Short mmCIF file of C-alpha atoms (C1' of nucleotides) in Angstrom, two decimals:
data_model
loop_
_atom_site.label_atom_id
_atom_site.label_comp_id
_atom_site.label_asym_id
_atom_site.label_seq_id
_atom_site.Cartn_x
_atom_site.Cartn_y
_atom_site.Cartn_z
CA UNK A 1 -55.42 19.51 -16.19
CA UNK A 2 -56.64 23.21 -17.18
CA UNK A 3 -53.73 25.40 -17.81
CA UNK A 4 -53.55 28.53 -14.88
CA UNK A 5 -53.69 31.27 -17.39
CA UNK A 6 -51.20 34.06 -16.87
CA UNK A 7 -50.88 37.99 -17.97
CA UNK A 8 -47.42 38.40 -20.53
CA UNK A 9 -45.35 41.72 -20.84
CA UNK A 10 -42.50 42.34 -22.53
CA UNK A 11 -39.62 45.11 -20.95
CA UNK A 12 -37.10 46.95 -22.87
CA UNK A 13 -33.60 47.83 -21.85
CA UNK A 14 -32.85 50.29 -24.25
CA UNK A 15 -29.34 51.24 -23.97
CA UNK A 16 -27.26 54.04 -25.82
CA UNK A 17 -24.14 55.80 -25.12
CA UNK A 18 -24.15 59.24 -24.52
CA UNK A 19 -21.40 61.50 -23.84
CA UNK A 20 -19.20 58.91 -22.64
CA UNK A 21 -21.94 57.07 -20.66
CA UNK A 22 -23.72 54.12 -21.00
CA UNK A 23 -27.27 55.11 -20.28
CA UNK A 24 -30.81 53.23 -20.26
CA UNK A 25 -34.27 54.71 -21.21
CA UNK A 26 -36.44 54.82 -18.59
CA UNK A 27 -40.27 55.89 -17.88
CA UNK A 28 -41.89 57.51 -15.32
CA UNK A 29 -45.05 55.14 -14.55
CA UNK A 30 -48.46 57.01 -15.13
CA UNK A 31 -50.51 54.23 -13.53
CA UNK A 32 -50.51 51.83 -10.88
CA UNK A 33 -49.01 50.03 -9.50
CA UNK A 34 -45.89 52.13 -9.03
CA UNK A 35 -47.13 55.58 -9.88
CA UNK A 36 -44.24 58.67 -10.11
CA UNK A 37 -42.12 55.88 -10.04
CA UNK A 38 -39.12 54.65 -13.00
CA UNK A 39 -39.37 51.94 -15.01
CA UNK A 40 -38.09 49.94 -18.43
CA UNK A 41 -40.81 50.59 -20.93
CA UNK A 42 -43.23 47.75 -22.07
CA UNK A 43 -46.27 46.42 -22.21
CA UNK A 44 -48.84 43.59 -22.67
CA UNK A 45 -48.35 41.10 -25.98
CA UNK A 46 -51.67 41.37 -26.90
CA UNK A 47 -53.65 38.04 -28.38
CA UNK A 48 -52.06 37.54 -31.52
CA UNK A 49 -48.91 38.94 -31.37
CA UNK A 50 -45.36 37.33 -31.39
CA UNK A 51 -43.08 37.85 -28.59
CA UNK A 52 -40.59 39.56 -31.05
CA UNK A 53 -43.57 41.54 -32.43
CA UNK A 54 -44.38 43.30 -29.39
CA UNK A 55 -40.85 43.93 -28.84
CA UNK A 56 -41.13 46.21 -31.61
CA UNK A 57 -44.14 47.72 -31.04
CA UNK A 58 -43.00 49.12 -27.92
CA UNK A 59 -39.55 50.02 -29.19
CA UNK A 60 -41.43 52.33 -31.62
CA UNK A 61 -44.26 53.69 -29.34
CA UNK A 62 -41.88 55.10 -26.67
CA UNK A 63 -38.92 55.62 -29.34
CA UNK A 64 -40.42 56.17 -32.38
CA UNK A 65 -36.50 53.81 -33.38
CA UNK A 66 -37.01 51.25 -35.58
CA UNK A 67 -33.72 48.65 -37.33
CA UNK A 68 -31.69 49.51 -34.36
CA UNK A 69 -30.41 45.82 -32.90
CA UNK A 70 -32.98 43.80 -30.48
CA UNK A 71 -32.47 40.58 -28.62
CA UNK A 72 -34.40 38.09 -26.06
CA UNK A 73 -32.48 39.07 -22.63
CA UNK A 74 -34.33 36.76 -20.42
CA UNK A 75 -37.84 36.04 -18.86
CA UNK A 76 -38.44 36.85 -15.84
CA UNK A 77 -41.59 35.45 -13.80
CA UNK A 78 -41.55 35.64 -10.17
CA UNK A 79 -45.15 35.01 -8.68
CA UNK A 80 -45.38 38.42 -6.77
CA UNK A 81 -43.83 40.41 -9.33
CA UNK A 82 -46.33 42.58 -10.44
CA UNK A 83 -49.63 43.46 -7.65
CA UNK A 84 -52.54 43.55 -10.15
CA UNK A 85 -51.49 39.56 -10.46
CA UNK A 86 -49.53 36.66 -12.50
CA UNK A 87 -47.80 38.30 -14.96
CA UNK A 88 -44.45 37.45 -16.78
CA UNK A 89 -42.29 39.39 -18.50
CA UNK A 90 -40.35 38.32 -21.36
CA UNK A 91 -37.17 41.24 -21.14
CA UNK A 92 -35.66 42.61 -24.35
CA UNK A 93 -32.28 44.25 -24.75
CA UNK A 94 -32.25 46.80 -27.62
CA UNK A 95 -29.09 48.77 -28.07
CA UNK A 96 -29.36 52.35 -30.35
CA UNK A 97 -26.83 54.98 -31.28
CA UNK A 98 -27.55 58.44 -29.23
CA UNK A 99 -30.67 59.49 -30.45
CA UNK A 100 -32.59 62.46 -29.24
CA UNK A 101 -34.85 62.04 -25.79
CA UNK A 102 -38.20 60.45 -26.97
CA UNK A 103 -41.58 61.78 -26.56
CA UNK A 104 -43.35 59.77 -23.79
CA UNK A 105 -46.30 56.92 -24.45
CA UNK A 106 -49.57 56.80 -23.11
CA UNK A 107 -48.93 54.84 -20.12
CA UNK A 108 -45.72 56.94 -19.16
CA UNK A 109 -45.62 60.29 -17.87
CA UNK A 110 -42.23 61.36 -18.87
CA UNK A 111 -39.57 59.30 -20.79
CA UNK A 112 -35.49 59.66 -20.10
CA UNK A 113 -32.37 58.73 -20.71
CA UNK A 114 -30.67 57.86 -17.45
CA UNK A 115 -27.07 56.96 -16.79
CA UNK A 116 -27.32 52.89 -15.79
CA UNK A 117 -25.38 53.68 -12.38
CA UNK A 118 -28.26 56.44 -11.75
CA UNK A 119 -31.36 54.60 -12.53
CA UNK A 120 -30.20 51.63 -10.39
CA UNK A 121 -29.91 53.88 -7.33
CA UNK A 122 -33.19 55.18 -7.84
CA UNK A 123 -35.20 52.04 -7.39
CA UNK A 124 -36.98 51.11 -10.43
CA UNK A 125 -40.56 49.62 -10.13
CA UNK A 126 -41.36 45.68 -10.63
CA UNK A 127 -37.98 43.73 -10.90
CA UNK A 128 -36.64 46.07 -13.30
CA UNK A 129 -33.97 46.68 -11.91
CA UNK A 130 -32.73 43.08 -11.87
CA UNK A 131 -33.61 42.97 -15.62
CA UNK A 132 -31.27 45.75 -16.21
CA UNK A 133 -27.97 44.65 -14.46
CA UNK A 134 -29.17 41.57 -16.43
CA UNK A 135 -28.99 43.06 -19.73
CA UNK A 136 -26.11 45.54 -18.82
CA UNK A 137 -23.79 42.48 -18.14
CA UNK A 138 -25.51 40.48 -21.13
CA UNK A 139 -24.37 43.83 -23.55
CA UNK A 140 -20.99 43.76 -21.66
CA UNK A 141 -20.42 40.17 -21.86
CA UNK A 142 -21.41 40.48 -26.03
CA UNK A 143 -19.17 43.49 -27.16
CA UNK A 144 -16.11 41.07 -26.29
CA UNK A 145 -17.14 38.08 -28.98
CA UNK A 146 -19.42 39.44 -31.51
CA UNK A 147 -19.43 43.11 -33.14
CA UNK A 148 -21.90 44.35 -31.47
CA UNK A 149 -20.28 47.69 -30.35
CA UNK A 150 -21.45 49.32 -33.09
CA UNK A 151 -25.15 48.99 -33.03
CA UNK A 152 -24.35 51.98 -30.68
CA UNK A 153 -22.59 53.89 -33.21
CA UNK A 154 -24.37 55.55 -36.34
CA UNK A 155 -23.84 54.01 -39.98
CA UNK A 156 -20.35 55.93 -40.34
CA UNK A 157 -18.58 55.96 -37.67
CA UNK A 158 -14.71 56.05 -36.74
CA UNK A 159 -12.61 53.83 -34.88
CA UNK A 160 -12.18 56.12 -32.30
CA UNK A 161 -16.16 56.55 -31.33
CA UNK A 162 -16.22 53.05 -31.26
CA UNK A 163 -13.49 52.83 -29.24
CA UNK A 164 -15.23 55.62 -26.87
CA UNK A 165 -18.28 52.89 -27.34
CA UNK A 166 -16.41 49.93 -25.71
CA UNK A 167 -14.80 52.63 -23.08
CA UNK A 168 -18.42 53.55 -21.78
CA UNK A 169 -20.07 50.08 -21.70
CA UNK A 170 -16.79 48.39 -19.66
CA UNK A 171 -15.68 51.31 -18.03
CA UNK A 172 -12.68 51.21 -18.55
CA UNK A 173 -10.19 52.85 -20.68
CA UNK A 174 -8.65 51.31 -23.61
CA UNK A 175 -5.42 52.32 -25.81
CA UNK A 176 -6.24 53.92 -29.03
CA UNK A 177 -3.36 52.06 -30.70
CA UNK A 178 -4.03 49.00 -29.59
CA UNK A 179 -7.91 49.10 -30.05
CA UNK A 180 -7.05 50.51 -33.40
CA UNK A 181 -4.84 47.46 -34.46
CA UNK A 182 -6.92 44.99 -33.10
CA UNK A 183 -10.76 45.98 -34.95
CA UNK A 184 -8.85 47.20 -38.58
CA UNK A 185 -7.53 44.03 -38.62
CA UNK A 186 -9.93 41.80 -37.62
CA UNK A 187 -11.68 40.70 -41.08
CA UNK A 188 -15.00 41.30 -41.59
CA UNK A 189 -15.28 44.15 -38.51
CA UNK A 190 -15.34 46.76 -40.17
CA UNK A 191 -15.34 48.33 -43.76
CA UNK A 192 -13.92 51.37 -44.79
CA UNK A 193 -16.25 54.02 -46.33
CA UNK A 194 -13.37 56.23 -48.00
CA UNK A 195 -14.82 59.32 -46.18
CA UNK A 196 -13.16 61.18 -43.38
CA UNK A 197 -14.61 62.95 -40.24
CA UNK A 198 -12.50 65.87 -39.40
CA UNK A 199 -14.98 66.82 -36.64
CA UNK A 200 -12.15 66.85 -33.89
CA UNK A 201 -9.03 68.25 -33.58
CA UNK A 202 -6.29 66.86 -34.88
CA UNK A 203 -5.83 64.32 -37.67
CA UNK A 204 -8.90 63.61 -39.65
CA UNK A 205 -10.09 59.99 -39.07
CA UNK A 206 -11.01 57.46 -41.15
CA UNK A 207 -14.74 56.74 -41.65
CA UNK A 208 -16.16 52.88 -40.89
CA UNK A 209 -19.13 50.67 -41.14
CA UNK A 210 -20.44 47.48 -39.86
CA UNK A 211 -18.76 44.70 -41.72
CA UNK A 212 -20.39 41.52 -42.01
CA UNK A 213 -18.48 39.17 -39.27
CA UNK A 214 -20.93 38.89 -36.18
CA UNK A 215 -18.72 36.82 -33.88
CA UNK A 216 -15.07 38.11 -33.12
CA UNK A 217 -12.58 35.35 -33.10
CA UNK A 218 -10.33 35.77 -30.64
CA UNK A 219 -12.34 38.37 -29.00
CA UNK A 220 -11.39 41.82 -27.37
CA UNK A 221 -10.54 41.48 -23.84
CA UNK A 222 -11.41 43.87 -20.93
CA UNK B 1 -56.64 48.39 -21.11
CA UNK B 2 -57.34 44.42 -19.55
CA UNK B 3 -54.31 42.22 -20.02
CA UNK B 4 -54.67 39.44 -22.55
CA UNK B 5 -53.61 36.18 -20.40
CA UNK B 6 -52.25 32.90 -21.31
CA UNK B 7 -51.03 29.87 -20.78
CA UNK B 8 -47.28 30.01 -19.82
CA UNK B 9 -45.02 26.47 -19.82
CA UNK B 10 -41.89 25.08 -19.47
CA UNK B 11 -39.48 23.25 -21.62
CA UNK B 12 -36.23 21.53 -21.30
CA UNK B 13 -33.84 20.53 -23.44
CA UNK B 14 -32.02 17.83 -21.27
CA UNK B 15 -28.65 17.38 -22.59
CA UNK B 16 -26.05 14.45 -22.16
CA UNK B 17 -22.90 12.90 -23.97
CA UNK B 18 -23.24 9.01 -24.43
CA UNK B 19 -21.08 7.12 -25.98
CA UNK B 20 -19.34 10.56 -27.05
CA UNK B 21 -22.19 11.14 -28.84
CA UNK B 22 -24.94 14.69 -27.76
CA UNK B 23 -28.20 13.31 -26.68
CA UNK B 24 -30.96 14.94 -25.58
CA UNK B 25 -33.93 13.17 -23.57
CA UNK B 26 -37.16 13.33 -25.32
CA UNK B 27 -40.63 12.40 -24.40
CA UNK B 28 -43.58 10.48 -26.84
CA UNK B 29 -46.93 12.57 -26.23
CA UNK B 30 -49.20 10.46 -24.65
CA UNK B 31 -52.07 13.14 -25.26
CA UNK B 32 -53.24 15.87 -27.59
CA UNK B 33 -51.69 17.49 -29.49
CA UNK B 34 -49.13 15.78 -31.39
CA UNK B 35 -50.04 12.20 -29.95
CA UNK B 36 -47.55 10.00 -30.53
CA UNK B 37 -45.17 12.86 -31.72
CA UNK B 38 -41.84 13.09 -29.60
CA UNK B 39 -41.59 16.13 -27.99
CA UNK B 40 -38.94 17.94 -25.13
CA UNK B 41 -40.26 17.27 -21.63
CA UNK B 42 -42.30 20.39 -20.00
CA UNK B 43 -45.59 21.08 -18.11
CA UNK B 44 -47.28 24.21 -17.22
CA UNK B 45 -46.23 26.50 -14.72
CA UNK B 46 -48.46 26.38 -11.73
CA UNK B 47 -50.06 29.36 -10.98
CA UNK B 48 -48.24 30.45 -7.59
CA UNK B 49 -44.67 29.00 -8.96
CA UNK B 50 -41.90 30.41 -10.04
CA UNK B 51 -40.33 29.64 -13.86
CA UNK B 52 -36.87 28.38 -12.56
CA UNK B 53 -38.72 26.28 -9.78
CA UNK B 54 -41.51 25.00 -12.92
CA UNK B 55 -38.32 23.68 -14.41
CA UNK B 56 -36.93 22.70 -11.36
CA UNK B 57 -39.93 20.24 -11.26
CA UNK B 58 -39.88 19.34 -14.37
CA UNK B 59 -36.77 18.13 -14.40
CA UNK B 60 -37.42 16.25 -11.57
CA UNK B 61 -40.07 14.84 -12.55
CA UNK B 62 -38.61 13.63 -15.85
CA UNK B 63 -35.53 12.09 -14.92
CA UNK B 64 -35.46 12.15 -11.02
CA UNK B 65 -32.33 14.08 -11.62
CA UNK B 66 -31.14 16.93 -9.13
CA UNK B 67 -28.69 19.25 -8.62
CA UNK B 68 -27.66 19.38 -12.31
CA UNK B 69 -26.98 22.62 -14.53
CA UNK B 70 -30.01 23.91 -15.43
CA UNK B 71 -30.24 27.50 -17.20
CA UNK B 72 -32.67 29.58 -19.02
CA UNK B 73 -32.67 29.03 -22.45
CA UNK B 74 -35.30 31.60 -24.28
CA UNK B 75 -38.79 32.10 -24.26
CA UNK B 76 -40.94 30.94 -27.57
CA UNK B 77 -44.49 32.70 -27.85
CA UNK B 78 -45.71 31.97 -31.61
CA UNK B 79 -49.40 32.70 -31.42
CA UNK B 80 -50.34 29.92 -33.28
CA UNK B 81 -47.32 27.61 -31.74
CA UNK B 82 -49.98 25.44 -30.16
CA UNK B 83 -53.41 24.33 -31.33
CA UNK B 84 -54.94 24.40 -28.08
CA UNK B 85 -54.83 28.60 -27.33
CA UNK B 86 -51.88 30.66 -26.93
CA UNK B 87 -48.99 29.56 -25.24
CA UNK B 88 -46.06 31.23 -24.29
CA UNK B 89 -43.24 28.65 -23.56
CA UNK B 90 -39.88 29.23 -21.37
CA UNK B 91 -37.53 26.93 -22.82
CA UNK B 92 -34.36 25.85 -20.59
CA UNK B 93 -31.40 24.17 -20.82
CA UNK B 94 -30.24 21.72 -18.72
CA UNK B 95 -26.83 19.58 -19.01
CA UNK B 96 -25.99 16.51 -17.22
CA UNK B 97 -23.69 13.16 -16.93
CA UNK B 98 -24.88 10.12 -18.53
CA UNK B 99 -27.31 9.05 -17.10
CA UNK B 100 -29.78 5.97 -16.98
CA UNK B 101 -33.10 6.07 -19.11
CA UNK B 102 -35.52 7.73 -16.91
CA UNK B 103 -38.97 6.83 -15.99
CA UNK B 104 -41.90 7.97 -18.11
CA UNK B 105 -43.46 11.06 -16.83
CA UNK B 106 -47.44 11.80 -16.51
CA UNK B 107 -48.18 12.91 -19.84
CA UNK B 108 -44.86 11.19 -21.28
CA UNK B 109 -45.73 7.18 -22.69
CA UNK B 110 -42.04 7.00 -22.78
CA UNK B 111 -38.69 8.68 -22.47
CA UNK B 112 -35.69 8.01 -24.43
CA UNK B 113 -32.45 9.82 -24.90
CA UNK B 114 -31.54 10.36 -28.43
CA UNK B 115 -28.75 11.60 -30.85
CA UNK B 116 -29.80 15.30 -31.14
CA UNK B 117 -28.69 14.96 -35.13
CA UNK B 118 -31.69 11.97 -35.35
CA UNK B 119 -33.92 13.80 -33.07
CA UNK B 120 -34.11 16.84 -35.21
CA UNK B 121 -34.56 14.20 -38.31
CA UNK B 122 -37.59 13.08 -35.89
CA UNK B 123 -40.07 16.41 -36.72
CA UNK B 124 -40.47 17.45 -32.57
CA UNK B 125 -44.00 18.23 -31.87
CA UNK B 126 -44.89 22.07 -31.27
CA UNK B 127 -41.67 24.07 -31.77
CA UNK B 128 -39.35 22.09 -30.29
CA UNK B 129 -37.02 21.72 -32.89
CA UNK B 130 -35.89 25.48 -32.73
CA UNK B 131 -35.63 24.84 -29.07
CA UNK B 132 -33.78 21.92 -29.24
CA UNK B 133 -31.58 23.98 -32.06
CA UNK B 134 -30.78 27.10 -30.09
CA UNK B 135 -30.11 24.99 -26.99
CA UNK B 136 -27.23 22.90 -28.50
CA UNK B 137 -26.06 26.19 -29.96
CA UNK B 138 -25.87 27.60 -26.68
CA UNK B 139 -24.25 24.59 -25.07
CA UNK B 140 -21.92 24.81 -28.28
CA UNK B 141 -20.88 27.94 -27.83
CA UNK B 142 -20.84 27.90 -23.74
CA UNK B 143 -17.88 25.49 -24.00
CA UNK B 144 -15.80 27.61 -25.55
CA UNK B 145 -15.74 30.26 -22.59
CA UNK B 146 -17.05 29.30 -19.91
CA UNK B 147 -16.06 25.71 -17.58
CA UNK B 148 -19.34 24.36 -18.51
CA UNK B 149 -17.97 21.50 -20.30
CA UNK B 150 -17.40 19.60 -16.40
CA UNK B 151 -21.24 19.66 -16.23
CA UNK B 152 -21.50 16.49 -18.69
CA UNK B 153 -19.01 14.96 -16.57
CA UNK B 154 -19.30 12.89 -13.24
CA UNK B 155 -18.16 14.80 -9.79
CA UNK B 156 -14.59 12.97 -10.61
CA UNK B 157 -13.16 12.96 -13.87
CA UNK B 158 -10.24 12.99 -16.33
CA UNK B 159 -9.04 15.46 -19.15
CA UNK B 160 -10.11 12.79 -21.37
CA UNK B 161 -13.55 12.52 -20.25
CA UNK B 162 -13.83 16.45 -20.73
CA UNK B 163 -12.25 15.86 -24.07
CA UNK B 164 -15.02 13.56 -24.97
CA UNK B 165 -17.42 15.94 -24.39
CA UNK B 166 -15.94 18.67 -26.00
CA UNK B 167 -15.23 16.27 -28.88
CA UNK B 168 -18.98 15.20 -28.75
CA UNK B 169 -20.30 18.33 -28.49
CA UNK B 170 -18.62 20.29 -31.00
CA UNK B 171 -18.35 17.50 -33.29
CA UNK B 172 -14.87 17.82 -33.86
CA UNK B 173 -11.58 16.28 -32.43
CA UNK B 174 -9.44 17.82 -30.61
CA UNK B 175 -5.12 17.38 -30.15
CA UNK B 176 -5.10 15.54 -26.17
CA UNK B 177 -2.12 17.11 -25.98
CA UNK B 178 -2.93 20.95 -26.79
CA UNK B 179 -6.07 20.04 -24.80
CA UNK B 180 -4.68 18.82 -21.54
CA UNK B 181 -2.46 21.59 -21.70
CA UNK B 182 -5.07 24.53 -21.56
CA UNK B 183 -7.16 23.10 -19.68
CA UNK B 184 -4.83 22.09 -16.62
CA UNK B 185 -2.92 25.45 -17.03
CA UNK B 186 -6.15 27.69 -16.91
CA UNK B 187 -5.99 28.88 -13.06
CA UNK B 188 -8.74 27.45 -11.28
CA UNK B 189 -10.75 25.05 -14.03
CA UNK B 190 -9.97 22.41 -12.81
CA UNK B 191 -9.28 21.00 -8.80
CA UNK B 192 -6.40 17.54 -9.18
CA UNK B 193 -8.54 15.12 -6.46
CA UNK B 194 -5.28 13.04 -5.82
CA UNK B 195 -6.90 9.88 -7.57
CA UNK B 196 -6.38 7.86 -10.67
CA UNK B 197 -8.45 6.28 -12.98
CA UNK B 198 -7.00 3.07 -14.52
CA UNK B 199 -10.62 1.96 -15.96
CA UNK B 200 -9.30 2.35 -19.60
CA UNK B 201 -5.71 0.64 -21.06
CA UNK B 202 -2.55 3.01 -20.89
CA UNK B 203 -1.52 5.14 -18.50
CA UNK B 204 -3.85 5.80 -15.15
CA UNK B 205 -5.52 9.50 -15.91
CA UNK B 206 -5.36 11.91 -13.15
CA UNK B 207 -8.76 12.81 -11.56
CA UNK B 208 -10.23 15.84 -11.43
CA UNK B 209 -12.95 17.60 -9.89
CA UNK B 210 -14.85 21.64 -11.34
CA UNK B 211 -12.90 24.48 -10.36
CA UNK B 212 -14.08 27.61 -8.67
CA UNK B 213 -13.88 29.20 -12.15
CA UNK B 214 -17.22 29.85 -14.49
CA UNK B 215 -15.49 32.20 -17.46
CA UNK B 216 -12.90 31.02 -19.18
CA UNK B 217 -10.06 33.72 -20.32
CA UNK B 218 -8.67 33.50 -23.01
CA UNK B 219 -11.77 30.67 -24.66
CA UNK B 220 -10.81 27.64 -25.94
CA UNK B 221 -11.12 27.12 -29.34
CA UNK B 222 -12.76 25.03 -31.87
"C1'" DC C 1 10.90 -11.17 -16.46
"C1'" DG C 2 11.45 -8.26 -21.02
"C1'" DC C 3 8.66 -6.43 -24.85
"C1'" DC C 4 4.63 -4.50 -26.92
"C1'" DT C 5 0.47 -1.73 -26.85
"C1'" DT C 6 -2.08 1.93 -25.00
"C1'" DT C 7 -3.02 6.25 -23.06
"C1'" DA C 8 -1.38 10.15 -20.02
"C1'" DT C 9 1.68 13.67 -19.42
"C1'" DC C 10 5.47 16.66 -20.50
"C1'" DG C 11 8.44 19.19 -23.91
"C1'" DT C 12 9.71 21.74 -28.13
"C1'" DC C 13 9.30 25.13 -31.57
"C1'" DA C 14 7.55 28.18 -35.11
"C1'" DA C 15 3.75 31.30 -35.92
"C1'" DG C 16 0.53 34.33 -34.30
"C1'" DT C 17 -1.45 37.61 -30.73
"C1'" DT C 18 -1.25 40.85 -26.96
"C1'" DG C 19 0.17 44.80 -24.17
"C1'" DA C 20 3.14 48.64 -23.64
"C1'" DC C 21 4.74 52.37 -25.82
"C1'" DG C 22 7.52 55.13 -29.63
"C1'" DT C 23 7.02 57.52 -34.22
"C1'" DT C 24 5.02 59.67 -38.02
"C1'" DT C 25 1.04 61.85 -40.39
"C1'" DA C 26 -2.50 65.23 -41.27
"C1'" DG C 27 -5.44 68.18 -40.12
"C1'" DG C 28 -6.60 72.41 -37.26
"C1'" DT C 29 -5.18 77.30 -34.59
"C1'" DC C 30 -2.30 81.22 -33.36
"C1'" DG D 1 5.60 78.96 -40.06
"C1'" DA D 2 5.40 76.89 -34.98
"C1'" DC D 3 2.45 74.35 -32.18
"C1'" DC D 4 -1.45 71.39 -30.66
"C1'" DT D 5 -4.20 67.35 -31.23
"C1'" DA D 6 -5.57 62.94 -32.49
"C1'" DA D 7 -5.09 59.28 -36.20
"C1'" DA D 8 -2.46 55.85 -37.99
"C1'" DC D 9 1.49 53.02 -38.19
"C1'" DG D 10 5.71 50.53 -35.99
"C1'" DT D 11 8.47 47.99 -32.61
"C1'" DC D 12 9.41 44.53 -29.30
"C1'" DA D 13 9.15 41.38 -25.45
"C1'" DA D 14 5.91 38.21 -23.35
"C1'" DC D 15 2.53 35.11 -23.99
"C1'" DT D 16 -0.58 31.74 -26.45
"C1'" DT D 17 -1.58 28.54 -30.03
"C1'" DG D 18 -1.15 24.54 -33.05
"C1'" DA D 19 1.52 20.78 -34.60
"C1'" DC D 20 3.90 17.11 -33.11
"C1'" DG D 21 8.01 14.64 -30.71
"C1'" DA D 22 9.38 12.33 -26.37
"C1'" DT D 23 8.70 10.15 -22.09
"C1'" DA D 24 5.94 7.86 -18.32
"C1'" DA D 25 3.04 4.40 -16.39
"C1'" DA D 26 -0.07 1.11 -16.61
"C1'" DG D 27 -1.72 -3.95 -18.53
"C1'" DG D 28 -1.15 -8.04 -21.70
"C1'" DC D 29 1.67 -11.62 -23.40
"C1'" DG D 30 5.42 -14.61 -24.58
#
DNA sequence: CGCCTTTATCGTCAAGTTGACGTTTAGGTC
DNA sequence: GACCTAAACGTCAACTTGACGATAAAGGCG
């Protein structure tokens, strides 16, 4: 048997929270098929290039990020997914702190940061927008076990943007004291710096990093 | 820019508990490459077909088996991961009861379940033993929140059945007590049929069918 | 039939965790 | 200083967990 030979993409769901929202960069297409309209950036993997590699690539081209957190989501492979022909996409979920609006890459018109409610109402080309209620749940599902929470927050951070973090990706809201209780003593969540942030009002707060636990046992609950 | 193409396949890693021991079904290559190297079951995806129906097939194919759990696992796309051009692989997970030895496949001289400690001693062909490692993690870690553990298990059942494969699959034992306990007071695991099971000596077990519920809240534990 | 063995099921209790919410602390601003 | 704000710490009842005792319901055997 001769193997059918098939075109491979990867997609990005690159989510961030930014004032309060949990929001997903998108792309205005440039070329067909989908012209004018949105879509998860990505691309081909070209010849010699590992999955994980071309994850990266892209990340940079349309971000310019780079050591921000990036996972496998899923693959997604539907026959009549894409016009021009077979094509499969392997989907990555990369999650950043808020970073400033990236300039756009060569196959995309204009890059933004959308709200994820927002850019699933507008219809985004291919099946992206099944890839991103995909990897919104997946990010949803992961800040309850593992510490992931903070690959949205910047190296220092306090408990309370964290907190503001977890707020924005569940939608819900959470109580400070309790949150507070439950991450400082968690081992391994999070390590104090010794500085101070004294950017709000009110008492200054204590300054964090990422500890070294990945999985939280028992985990934060919704 | 003309899209690179290749060869996309499917893998499984076929998963039971026999003799409360993990097994997972493997294959002996009946043609290049890796003759005579044991290897998961898979096949190419056909070139109007989608991935979940590829493994759909496959599984079929394989072990005649149908309507079992069957989830995707990740996608593996090494450039060099297989001698004969590149190959992007979508590797899945599939769980079911014990089951009888299953005919050899097409490609497949035979099929055998094994031990998945001795099967990883084996040396897979291609990359199949970080497949075969990432899918018993996932199945490891799937047990501990979700009601996945009832897929090992015939339609009927006891709690110590889905002890068993708890117990196989984490490699650990487990108090019956603490264990009947949470699982028969977790609303909606678990459906009581209104039949007994006096197979083993002791007291006739209760049976018990899967529950309308997929997450479990709050996990069990290891 | 009683008695033993086996496993299922139920109960108990101390220790730990959660959820709700009060109190104190440490900065700002007027 | 008085006042505002948010951080950080405390309290307590309800619940869950882990360890393990007690009882129930079968079969085997004298």
């Amino acid at each position: 048997m001769t193997a059918p030979l098939m075109a491979v993409t990867v997609d990005l769901a690159i989510l961030t929270v930014r004032s309060g929202e949990l929001c997903v960069l998108l792309v205005r297409r440039g070329v067909p098929p989908f012209v004018g309209d949105w879509a998860l950036p990505g691309g081909y993997v070209l010849p010699d290039e590992d999955l994980r590699a071309a994850a990266d690539r892209e990340l940079r081209e349309e971000t310019g990020l780079t050591d921000i957190h990036l996972e496998q989501l899923a693959t997604y492979g539907a026959p009549d997914r894409d016009p021009r022909g077979r094509t499969v996409t392997v989907a990555h979920l990369a999650l950043t702190p808020d970073a400033p609006t990236p300039a756009a890459g060569t196959d995309a018109a204009e890059a933004q940061w959308w709200p994820v409610a927002g850019a699933l109402d507008l219809g985004l080309a291919f099946d992206h927008d099944e890839i991103l209620r995909d990897g919104v749940e997946r990010a949803r599902a992961k800040l309850e076990y593992s510490s992931l929470g903070a690959a949205f927050c910047p190296p220092e951070f306090t408990v309370s943007q964290l907190r503001e973090v977890y707020e924005a990706v569940w939608g819900e809201r959470l109580d400070p004291r309790n949150f507070h209780r439950k991450v400082t003593k968690t081992p391994g969540f999070l390590e104090e710096t010794g500085g101070a942030s004294s950017a709000e009002p009110g008492r200054p707060a204590k300054l964090y990093r990422r500890g070294p636990v990945e999985q939280l046992n028992p985990p934060l609950t919704r």
